[in-house]
PDB file of C-alpha atoms in Angstrom:
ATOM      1  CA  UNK A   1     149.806  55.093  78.435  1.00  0.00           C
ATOM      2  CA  UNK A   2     153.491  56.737  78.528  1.00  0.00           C
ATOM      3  CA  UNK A   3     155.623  54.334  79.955  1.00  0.00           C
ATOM      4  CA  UNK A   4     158.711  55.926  78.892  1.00  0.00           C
ATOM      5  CA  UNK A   5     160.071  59.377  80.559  1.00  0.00           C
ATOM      6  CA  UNK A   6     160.826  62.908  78.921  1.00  0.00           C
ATOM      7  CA  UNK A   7     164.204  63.594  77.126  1.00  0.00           C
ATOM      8  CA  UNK A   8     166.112  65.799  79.038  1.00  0.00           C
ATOM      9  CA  UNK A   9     167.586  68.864  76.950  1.00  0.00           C
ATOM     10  CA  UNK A  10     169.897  71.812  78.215  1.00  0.00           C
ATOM     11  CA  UNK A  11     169.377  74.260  80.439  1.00  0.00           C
ATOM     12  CA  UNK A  12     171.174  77.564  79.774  1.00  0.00           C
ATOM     13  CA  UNK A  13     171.760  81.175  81.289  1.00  0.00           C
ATOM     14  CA  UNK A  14     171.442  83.748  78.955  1.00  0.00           C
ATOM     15  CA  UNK A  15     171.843  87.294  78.132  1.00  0.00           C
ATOM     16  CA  UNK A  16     168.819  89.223  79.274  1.00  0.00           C
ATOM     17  CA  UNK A  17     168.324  90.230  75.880  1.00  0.00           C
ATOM     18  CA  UNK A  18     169.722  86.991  74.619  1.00  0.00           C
ATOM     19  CA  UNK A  19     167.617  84.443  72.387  1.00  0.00           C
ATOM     20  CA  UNK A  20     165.954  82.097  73.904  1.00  0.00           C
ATOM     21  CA  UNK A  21     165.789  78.205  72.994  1.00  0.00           C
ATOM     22  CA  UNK A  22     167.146  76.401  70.403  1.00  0.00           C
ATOM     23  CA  UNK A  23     169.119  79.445  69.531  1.00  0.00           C
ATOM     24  CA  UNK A  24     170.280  80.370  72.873  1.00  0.00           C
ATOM     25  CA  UNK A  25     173.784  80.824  73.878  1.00  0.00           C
ATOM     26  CA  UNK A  26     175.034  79.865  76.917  1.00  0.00           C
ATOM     27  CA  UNK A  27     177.080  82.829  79.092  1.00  0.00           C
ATOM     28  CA  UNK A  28     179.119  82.664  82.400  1.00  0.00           C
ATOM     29  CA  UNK A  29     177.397  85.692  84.493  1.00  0.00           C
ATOM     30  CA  UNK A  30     174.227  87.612  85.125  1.00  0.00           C
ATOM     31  CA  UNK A  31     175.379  91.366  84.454  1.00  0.00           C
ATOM     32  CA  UNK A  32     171.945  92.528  86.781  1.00  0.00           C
ATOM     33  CA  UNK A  33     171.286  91.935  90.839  1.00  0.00           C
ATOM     34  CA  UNK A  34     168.160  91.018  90.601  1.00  0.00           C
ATOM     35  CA  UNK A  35     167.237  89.545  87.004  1.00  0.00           C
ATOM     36  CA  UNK A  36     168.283  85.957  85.344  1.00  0.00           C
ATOM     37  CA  UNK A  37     167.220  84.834  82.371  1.00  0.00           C
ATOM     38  CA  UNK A  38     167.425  80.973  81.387  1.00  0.00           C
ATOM     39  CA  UNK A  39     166.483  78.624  78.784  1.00  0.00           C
ATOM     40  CA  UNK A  40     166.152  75.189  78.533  1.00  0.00           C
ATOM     41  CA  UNK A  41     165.982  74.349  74.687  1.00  0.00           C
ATOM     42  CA  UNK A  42     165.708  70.307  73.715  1.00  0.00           C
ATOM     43  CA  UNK A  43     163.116  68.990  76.580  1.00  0.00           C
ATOM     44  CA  UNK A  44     160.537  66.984  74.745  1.00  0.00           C
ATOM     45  CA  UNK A  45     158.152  63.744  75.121  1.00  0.00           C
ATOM     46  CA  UNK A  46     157.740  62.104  71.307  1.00  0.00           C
ATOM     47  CA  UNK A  47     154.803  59.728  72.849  1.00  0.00           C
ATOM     48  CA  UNK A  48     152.475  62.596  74.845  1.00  0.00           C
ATOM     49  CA  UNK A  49     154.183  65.487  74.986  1.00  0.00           C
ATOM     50  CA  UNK A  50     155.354  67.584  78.067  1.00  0.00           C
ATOM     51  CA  UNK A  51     151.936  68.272  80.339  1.00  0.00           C
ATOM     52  CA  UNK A  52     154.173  70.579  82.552  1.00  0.00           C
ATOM     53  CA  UNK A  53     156.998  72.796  82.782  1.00  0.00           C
ATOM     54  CA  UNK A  54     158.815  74.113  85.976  1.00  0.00           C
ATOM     55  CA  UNK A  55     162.354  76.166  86.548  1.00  0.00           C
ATOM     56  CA  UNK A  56     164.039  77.350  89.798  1.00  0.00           C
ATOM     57  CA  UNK A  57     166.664  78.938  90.836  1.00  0.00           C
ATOM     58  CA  UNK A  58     169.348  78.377  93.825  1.00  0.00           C
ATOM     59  CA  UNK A  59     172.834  78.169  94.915  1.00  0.00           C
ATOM     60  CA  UNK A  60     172.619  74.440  94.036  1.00  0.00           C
ATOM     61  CA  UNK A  61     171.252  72.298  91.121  1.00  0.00           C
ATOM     62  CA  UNK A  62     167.824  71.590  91.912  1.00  0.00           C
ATOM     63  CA  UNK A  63     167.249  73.987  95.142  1.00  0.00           C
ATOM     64  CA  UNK A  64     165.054  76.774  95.077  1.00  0.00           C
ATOM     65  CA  UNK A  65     166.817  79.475  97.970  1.00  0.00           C
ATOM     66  CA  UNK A  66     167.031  82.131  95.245  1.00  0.00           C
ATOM     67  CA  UNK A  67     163.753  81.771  93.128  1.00  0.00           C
ATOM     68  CA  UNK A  68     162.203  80.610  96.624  1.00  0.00           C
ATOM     69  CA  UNK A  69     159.928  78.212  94.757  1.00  0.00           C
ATOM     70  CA  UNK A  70     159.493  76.277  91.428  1.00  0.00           C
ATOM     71  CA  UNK A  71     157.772  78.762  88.744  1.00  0.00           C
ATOM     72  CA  UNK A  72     155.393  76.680  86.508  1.00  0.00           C
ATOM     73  CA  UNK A  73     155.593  78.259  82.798  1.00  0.00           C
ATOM     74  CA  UNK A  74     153.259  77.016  79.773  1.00  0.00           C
ATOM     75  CA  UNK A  75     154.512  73.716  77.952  1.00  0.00           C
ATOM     76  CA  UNK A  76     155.988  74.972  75.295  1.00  0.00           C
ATOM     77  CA  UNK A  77     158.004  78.042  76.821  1.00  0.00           C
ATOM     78  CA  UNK A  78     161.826  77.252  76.714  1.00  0.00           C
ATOM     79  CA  UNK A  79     162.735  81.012  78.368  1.00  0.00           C
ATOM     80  CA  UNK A  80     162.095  82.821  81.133  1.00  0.00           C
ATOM     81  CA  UNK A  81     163.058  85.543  83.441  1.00  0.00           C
ATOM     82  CA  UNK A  82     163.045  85.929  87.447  1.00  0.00           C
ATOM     83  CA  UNK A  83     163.092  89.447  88.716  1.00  0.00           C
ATOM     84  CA  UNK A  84     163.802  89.473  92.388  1.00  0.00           C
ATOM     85  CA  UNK A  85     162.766  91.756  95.054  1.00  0.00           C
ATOM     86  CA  UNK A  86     165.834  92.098  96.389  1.00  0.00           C
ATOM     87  CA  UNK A  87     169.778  91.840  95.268  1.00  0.00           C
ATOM     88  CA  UNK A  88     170.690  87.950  94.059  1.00  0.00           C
ATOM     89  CA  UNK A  89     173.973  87.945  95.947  1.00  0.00           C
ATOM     90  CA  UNK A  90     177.000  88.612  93.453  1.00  0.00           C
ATOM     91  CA  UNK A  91     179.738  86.334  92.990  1.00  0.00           C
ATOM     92  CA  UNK A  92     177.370  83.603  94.229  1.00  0.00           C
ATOM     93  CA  UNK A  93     176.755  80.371  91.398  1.00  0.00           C
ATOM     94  CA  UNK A  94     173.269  80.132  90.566  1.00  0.00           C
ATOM     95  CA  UNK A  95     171.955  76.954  89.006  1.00  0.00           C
ATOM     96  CA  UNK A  96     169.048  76.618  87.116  1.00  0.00           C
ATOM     97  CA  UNK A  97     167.044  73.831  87.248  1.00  0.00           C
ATOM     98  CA  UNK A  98     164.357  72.372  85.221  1.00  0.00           C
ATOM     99  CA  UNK A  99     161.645  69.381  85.930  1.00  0.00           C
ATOM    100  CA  UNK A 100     158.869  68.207  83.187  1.00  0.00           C
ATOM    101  CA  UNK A 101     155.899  66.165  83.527  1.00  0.00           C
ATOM    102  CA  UNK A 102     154.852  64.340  80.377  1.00  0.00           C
ATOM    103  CA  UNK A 103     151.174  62.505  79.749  1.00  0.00           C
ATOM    104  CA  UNK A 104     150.411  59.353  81.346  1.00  0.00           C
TER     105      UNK A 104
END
């Protein structure tokens, strides 16, 4: 049984053709209207492991209004990319926000 929770790590916005995890590097503004890219290097569970991964995007840390719902990605992916439909409104800050679910 895990009785202890997952180490949090960083979560980033990157360059769409930027490097992903550990090497990722951290920049101030999404250059397209309807692409971000994030990572989230350093999230980790030494007893079981992470079971699940999800990220979402909003105009506040832990809302979904832009990504319009938390995307589950495999366990051990640490970068992603949402392509929206329509514009993501410039000059707007968009968080992104990670949760993990580790073994029990």
């Amino acid at each position: 049984v895990d009785t202890t929770p997952a180490i949090a790590g960083s979560v980033l916005d990157i360059a769409l053709d930027g490097i992903g995890g550990s090497g990722a590097a951290d920049i101030d503004g999404q250059v397209d209207a309807y692409r971000i890219r994030a990572s989230w290097p350093g999230w980790r569970d030494a007893e079981t492991g992470l079971t699940r991964v999800e990220w979402a995007l909003g105009t506040s840390a832990g809302d979904t209004d832009i990504s319009g719902h938390w995307m589950h990605v495999r366990r051990h992916t640490t970068t992603a990319t949402f392509t929206s439909s329509s514009a993501i409104p410039m000059a707007t800050t968009v968080y992104a926000s990670v949760r993990v679910w580790n073994g029990v």
